[in-house]
JSON list of C-alpha atoms and ligand atoms in Angstrom, two decimals:
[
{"chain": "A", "resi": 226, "resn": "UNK", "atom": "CA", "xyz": [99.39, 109.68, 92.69]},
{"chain": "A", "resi": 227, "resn": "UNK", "atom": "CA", "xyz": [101.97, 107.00, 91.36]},
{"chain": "A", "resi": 228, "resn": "UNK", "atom": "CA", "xyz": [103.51, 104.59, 93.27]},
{"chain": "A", "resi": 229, "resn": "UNK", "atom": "CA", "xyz": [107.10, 106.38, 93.04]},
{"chain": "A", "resi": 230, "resn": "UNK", "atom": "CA", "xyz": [105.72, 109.51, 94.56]},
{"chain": "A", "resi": 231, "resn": "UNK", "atom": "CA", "xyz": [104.16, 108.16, 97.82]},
{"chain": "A", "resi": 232, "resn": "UNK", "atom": "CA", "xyz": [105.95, 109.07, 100.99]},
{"chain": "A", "resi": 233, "resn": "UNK", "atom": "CA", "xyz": [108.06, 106.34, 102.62]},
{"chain": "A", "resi": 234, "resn": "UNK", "atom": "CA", "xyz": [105.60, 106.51, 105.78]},
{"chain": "A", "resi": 235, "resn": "UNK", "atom": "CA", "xyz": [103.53, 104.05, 107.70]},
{"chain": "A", "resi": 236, "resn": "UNK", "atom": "CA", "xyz": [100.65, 105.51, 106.16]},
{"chain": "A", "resi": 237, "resn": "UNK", "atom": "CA", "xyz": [101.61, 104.35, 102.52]},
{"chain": "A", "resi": 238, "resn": "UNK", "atom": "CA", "xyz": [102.74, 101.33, 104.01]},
{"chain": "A", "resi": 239, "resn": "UNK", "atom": "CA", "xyz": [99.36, 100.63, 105.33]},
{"chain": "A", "resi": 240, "resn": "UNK", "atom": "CA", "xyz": [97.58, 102.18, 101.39]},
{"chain": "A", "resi": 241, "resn": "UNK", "atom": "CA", "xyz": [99.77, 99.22, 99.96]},
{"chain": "A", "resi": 242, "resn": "UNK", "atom": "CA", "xyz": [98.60, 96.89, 102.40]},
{"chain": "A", "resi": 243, "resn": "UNK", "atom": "CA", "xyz": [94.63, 97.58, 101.19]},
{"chain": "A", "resi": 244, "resn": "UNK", "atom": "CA", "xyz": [96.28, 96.98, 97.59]},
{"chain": "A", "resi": 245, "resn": "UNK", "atom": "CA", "xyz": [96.97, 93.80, 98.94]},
{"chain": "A", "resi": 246, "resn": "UNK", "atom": "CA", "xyz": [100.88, 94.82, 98.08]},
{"chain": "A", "resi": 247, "resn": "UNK", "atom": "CA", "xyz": [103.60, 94.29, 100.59]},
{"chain": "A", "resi": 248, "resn": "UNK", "atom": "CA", "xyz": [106.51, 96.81, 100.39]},
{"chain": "A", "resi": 249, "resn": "UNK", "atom": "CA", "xyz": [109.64, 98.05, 101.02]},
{"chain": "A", "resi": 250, "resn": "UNK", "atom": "CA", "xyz": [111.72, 101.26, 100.95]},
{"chain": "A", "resi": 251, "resn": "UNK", "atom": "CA", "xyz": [115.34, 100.41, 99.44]},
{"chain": "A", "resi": 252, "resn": "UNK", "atom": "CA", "xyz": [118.20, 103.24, 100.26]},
{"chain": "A", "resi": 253, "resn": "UNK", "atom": "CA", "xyz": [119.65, 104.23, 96.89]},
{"chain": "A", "resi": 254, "resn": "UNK", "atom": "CA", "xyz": [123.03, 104.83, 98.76]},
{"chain": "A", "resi": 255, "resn": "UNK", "atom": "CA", "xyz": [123.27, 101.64, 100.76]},
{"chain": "A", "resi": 256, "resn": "UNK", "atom": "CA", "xyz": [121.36, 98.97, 99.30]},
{"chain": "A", "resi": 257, "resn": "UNK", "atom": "CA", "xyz": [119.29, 98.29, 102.41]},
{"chain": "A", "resi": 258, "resn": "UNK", "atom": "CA", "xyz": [115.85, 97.23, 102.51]},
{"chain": "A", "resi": 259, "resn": "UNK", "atom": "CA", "xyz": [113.27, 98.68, 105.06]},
{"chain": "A", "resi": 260, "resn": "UNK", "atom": "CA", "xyz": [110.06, 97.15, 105.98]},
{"chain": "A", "resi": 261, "resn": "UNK", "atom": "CA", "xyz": [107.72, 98.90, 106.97]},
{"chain": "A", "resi": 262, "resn": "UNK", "atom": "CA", "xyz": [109.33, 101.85, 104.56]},
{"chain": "A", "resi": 263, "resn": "UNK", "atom": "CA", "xyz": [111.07, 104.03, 106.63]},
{"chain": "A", "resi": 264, "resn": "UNK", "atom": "CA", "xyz": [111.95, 107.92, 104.87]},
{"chain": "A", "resi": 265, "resn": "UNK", "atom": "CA", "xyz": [115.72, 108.02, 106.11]},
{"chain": "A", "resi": 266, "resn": "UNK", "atom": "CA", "xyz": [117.63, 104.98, 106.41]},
{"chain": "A", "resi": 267, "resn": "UNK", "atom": "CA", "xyz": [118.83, 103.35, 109.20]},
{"chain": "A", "resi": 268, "resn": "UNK", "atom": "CA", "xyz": [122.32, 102.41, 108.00]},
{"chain": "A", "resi": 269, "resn": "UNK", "atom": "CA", "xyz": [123.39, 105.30, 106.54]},
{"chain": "A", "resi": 270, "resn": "UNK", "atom": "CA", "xyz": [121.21, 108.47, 106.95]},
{"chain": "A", "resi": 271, "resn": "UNK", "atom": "CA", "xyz": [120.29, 108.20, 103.26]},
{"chain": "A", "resi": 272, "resn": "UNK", "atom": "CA", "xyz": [117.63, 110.16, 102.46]},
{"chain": "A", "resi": 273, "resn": "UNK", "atom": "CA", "xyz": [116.56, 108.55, 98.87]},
{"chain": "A", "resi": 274, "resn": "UNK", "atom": "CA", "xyz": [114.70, 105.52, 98.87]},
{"chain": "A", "resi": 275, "resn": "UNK", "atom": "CA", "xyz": [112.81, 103.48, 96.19]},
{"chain": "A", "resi": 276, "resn": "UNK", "atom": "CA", "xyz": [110.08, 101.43, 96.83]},
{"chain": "A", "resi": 277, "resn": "UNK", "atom": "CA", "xyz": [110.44, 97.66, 96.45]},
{"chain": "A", "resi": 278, "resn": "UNK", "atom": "CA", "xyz": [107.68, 94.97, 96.36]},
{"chain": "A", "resi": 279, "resn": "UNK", "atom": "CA", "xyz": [108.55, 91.92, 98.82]},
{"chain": "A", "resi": 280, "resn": "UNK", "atom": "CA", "xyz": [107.31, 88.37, 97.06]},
{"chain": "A", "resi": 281, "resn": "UNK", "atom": "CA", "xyz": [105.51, 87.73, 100.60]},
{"chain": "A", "resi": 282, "resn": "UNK", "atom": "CA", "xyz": [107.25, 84.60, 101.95]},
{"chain": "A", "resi": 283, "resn": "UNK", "atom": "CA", "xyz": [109.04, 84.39, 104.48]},
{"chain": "A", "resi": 284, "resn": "UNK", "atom": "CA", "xyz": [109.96, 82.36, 107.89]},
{"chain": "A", "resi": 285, "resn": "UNK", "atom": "CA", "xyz": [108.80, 82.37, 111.49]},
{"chain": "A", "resi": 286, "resn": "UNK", "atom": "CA", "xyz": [110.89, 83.71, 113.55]},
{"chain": "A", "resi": 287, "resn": "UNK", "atom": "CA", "xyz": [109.20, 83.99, 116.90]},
{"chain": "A", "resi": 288, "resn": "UNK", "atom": "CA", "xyz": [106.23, 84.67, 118.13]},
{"chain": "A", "resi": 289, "resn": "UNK", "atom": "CA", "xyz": [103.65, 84.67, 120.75]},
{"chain": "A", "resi": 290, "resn": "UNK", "atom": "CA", "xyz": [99.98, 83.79, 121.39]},
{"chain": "A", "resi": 291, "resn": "UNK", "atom": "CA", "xyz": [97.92, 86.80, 122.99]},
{"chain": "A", "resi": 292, "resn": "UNK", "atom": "CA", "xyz": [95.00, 85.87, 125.02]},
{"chain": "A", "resi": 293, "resn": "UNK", "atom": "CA", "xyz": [94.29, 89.65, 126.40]},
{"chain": "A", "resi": 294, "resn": "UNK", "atom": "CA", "xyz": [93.82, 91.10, 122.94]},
{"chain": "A", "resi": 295, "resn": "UNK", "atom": "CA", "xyz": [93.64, 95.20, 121.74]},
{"chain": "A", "resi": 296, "resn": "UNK", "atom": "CA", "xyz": [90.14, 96.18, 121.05]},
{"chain": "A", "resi": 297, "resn": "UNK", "atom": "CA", "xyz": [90.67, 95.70, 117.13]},
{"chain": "A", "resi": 298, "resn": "UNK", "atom": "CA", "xyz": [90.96, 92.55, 117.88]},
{"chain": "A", "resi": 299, "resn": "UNK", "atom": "CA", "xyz": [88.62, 92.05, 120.20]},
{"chain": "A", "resi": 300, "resn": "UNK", "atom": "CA", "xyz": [86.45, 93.27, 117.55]},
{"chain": "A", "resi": 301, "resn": "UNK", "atom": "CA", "xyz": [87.53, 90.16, 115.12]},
{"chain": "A", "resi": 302, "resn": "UNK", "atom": "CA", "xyz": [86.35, 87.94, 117.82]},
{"chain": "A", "resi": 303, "resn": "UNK", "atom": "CA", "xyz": [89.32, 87.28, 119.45]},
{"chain": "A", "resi": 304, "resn": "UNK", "atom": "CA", "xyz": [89.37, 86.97, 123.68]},
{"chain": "A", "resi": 305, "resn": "UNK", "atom": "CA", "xyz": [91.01, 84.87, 126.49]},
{"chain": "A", "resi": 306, "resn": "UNK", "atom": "CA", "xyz": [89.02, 81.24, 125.03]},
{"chain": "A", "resi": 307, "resn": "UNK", "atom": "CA", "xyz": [90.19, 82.25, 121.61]},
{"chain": "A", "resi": 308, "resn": "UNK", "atom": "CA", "xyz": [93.69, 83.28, 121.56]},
{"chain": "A", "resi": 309, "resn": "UNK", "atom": "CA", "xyz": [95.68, 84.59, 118.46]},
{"chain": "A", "resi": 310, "resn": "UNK", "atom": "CA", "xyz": [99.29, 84.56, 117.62]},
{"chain": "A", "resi": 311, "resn": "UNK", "atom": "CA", "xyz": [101.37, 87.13, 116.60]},
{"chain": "A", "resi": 312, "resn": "UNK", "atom": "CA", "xyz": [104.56, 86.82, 114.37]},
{"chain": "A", "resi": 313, "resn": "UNK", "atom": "CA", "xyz": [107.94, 88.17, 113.92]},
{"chain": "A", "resi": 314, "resn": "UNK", "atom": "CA", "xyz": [108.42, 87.01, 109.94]},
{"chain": "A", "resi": 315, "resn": "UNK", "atom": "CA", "xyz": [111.63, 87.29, 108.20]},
{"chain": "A", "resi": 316, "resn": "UNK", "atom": "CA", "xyz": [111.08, 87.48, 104.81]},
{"chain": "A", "resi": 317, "resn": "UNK", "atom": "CA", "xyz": [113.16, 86.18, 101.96]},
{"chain": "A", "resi": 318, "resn": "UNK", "atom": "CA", "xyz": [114.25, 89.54, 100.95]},
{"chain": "A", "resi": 319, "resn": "UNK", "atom": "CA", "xyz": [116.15, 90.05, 104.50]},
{"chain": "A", "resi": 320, "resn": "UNK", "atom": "CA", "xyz": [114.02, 92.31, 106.81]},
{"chain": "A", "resi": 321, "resn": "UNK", "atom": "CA", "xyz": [111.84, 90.86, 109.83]},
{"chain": "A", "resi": 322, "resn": "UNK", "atom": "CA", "xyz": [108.56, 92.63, 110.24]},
{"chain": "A", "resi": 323, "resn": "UNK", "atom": "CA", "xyz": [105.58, 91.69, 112.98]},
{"chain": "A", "resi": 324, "resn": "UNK", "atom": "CA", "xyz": [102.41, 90.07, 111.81]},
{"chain": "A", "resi": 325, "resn": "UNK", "atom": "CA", "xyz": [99.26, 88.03, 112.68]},
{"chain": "A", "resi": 326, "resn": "UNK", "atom": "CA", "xyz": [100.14, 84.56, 112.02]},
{"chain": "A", "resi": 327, "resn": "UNK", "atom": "CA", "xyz": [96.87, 82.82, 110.40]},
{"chain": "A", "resi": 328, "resn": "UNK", "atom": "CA", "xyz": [96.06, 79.29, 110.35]},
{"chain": "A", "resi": 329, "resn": "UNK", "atom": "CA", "xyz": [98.38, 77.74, 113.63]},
{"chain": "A", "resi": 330, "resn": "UNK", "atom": "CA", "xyz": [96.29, 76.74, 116.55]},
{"chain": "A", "resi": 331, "resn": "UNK", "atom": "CA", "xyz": [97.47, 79.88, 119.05]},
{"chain": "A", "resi": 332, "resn": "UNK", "atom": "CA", "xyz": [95.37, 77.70, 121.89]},
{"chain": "A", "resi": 333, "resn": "UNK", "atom": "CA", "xyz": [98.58, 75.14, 121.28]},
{"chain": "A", "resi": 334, "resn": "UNK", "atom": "CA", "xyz": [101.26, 77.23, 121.53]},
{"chain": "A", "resi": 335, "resn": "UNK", "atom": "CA", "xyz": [103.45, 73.96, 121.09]},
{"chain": "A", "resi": 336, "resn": "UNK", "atom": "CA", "xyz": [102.18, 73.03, 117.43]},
{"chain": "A", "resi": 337, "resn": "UNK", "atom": "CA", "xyz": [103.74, 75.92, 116.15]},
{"chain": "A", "resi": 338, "resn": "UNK", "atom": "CA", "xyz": [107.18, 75.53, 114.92]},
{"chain": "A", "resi": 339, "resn": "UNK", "atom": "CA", "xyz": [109.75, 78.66, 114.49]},
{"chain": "A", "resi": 340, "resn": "UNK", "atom": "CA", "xyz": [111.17, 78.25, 111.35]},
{"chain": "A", "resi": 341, "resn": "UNK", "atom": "CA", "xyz": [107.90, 77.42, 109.84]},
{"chain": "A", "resi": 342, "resn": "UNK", "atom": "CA", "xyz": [107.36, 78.62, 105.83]},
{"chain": "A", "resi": 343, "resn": "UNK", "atom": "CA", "xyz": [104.97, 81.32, 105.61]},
{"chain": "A", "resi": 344, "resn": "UNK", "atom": "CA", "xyz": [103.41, 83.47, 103.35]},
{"chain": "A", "resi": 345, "resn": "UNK", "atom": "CA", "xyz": [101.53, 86.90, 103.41]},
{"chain": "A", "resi": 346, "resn": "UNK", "atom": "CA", "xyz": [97.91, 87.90, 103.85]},
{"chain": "A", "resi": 347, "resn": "UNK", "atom": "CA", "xyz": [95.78, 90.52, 103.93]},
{"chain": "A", "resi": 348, "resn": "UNK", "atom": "CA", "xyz": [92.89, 90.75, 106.13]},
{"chain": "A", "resi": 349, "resn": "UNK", "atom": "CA", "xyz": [90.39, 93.24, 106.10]},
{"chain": "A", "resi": 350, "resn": "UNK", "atom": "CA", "xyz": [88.64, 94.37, 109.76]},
{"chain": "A", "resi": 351, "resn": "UNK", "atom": "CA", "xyz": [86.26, 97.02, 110.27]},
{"chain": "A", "resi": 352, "resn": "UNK", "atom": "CA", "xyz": [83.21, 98.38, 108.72]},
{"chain": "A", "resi": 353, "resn": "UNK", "atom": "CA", "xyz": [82.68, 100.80, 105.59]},
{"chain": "A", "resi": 354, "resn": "UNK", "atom": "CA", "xyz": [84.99, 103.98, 106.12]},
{"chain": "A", "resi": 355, "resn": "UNK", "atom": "CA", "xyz": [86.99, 102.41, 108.87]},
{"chain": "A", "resi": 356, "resn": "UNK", "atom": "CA", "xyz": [87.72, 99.42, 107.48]},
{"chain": "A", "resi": 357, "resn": "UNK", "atom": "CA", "xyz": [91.80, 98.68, 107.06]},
{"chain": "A", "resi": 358, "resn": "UNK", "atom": "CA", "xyz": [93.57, 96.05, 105.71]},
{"chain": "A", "resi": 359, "resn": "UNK", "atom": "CA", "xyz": [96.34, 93.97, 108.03]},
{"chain": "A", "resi": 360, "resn": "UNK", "atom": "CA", "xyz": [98.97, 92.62, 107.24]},
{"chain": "A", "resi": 361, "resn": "UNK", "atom": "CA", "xyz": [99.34, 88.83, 108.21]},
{"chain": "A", "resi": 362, "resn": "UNK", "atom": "CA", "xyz": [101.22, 85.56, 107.14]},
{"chain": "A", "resi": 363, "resn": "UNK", "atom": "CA", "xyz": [99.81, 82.06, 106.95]},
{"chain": "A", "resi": 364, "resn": "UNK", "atom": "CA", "xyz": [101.53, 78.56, 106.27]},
{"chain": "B", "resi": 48, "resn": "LIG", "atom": "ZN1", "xyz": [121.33, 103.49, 103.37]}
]
């Protein structure tokens, strides 16, 4: 299967993530840019979309440090003395998306700075068939 004939779904959202590619659906009517892809656009109820590759930087928009974490990340070692922060990241192209943000110290939740440059990741969790790649940003 090509890249043009994947569906505009979460699913081939997350395939491109393990391709270490992040990208976009772009409306042929509109113009606008969706990411995660989305199969109808928001805007204008267009129904063709192209995908688009996003060049992975982007800024820090907010975020927040999680101390209780989901089991996936519980998993990756994460727990109430080891904290982790997650992201909203707008990225150069337009579109804000929510990520792990790598490489801040989420036990200081003052050291990190909104507005901070970031760029993408891709982190692999899991073991053999359930292994998944996740998207991420670092400065
Ligand atoms: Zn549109």
């Amino acid at each position: 299967m090509t890249m043009d004939e994947r569906d505009f779904t979460s699913a081939s959202f997350y395939k491109f993530l393990g391709e270490h590619k992040l990208m976009g659906s772009r409306c042929s009517s509109c113009g606008a840019l969706h990411v995660p892809p989305r199969p109808i656009c928001t805007d204008c109820h267009g129904e063709e979309m192209e995908w688009e590759m996003m060049g992975g930087d982007g800024t820090l928009l907010a975020f927040t440090t999680i101390h209780i974490a989901p089991t996936a990340m519980i998993e990756a070692g994460y727990r109430r003395d080891n904290p982790y922060c997650a992201g909203i990241v707008k990225l150069d192209e337009g579109p804000a998306i929510s990520a792990q943000i790598l490489k801040v110290d989420a036990s200081q939740p003052d050291s990190i700075a909104i507005g901070t440059r970031l760029h993408v990741a891709f982190v692999q969790r899991g073991e053999d068939e359930l292994q998944r790649t996740f998207l991420a940003f670092q400065p």
